[in-house]
Structure formats: C-alpha cells, structure tokens
Coordinates of N, CA and C in Angstrom, one line a residue:
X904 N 136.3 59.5 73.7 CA 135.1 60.0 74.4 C 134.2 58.8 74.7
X905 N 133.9 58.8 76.0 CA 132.9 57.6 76.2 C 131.4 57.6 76.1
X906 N 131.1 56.4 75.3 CA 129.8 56.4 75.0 C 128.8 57.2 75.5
X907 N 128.5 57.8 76.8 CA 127.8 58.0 77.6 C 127.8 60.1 77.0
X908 N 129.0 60.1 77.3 CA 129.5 61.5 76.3 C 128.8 62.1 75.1
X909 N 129.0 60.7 74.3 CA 128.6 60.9 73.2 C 127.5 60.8 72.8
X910 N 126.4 59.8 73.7 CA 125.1 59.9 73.3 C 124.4 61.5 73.7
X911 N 125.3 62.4 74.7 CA 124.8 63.1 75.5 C 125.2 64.4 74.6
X912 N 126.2 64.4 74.0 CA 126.5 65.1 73.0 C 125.7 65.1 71.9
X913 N 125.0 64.2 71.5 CA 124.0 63.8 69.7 C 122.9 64.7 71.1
X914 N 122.5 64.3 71.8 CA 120.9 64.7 72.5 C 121.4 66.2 72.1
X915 N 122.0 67.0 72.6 CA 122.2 68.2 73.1 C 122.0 69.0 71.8
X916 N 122.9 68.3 70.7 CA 123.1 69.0 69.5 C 121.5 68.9 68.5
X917 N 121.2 68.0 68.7 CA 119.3 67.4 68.2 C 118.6 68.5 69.0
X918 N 118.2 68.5 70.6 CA 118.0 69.6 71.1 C 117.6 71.3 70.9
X919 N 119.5 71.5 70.6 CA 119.9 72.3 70.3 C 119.0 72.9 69.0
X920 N 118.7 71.6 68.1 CA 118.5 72.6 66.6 C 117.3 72.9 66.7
X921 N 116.4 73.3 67.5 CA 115.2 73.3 67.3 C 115.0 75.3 67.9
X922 N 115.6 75.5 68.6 CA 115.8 77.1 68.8 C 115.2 77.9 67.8
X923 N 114.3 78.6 68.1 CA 113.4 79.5 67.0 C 113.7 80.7 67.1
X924 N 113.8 81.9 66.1 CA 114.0 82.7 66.5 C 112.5 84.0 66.4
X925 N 111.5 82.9 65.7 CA 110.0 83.9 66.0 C 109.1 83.3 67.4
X926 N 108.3 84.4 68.1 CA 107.9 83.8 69.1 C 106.5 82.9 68.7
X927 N 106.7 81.8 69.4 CA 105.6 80.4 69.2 C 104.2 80.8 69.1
X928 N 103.1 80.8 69.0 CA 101.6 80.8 68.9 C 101.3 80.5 70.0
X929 N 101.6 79.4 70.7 CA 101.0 78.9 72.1 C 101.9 77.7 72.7
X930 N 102.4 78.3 74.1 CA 103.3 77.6 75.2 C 102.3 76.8 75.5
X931 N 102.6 75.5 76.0 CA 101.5 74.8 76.9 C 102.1 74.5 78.2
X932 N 102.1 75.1 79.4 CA 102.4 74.8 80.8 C 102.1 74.1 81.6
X933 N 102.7 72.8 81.9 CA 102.3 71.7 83.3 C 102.7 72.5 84.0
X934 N 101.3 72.9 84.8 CA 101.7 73.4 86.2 C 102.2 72.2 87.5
X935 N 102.5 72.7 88.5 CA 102.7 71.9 89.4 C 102.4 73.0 90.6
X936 N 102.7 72.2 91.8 CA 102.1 72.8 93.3 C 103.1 74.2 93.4
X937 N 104.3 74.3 92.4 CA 105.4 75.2 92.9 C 104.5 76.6 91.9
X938 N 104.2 76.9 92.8 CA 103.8 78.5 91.7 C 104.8 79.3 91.1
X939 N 105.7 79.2 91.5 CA 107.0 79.9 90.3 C 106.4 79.4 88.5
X940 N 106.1 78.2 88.6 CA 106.1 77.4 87.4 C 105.2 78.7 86.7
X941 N 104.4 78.9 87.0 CA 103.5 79.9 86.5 C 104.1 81.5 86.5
X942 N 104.7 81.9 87.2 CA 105.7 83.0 87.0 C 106.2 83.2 85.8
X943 N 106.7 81.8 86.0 CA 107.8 81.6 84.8 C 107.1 81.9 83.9
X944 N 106.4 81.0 83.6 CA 105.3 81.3 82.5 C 105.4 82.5 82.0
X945 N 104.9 83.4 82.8 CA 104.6 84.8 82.6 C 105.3 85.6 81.6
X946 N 106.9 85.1 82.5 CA 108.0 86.0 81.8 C 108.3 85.5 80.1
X947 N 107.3 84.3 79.9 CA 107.3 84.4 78.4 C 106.5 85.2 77.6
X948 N 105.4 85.1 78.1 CA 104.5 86.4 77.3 C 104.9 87.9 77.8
X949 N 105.8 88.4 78.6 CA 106.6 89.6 78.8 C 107.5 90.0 77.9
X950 N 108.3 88.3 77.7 CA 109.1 88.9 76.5 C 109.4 88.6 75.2
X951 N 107.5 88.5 75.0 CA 107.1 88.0 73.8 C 107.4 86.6 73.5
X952 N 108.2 86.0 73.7 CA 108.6 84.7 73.0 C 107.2 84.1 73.0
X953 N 106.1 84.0 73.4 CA 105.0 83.3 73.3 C 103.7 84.4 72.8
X954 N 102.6 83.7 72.1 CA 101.5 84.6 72.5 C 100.5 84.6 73.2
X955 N 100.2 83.4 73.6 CA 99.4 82.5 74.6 C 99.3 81.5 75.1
X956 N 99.4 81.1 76.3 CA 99.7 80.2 77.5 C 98.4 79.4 77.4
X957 N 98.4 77.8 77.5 CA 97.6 77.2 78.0 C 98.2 76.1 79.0
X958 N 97.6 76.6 80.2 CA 98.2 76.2 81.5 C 96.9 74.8 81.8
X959 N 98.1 73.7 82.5 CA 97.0 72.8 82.7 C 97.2 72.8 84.6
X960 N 95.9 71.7 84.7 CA 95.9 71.9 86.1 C 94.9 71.7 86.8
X961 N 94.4 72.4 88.4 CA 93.7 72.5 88.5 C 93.8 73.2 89.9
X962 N 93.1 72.8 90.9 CA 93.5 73.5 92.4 C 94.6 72.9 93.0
X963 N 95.6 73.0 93.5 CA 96.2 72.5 94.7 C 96.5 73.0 95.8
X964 N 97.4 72.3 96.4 CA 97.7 72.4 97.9 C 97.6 74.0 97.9
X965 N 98.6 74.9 97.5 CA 98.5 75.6 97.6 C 97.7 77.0 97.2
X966 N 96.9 76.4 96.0 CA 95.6 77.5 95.0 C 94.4 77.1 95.7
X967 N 94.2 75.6 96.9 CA 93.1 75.2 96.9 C 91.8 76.5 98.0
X968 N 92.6 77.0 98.9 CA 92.5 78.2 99.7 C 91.3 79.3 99.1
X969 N 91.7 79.4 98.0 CA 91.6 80.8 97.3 C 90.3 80.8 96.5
X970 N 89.9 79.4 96.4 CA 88.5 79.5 95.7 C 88.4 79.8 94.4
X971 N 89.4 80.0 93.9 CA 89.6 79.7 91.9 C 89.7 78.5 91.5
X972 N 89.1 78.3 90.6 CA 89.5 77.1 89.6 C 90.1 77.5 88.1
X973 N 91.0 76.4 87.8 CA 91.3 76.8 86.7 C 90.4 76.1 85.7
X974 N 90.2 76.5 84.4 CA 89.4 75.8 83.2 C 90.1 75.4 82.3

C-alpha cells in the first residue's frame, strides 16, 4: 500500500471514531452564499441529530435583497 493510501486510511479511521450515536447540543454552521448550506442545516434539527444551530454570517449576495440580518 502506498504511503499516500495509508496516511488516508489512519485519517479516515481517526475520523471515523468520532460518530455519536446521541444527538449533539449545538451544530455550529459556516454559512456561505449557497443557501442550501442552511437547508442542510435544517435537516439536522428535523432529524434530531442536533438541538440547536448557531449559524454564522451575515448578509450576502444573495440574503442582501431581503433586508434581514443575521445576529
């Protein structure tokens, strides 16, 4: 196996062990300009895995329109 393999193999398995099987206290979300990001989000407090989102951020390209700010 070449090195490259195998460093990628240790990452995956380290990675790997951290998998919880109770849902977290609080996701923290970098948003970005793609609003999916926040969708996504969503679908963690839908199916429970989280109990509350703190999304960072603020207006952009695309929220700037709308006259919300985030806090």
């Amino acid at each position: 196996m070449s090195m490259t393999l195998e460093h990628a193999r240790r990452r995956w398995d380290y990675q790997s062990s951290f998998k919880r099987q109770a849902p977290s206290e609080l996701t923290v979300i970098c948003c970005a300009y793609n609003l999916r990001v926040c969708d996504y989000a969503c679908e963690f407090l839908k199916q429970g895995l989280t109990k509350q989102l703190l999304i960072s951020g603020n207006t952009g390209n695309w929220t700037r329109q709308w006259g919300l700010r985030c806090l």
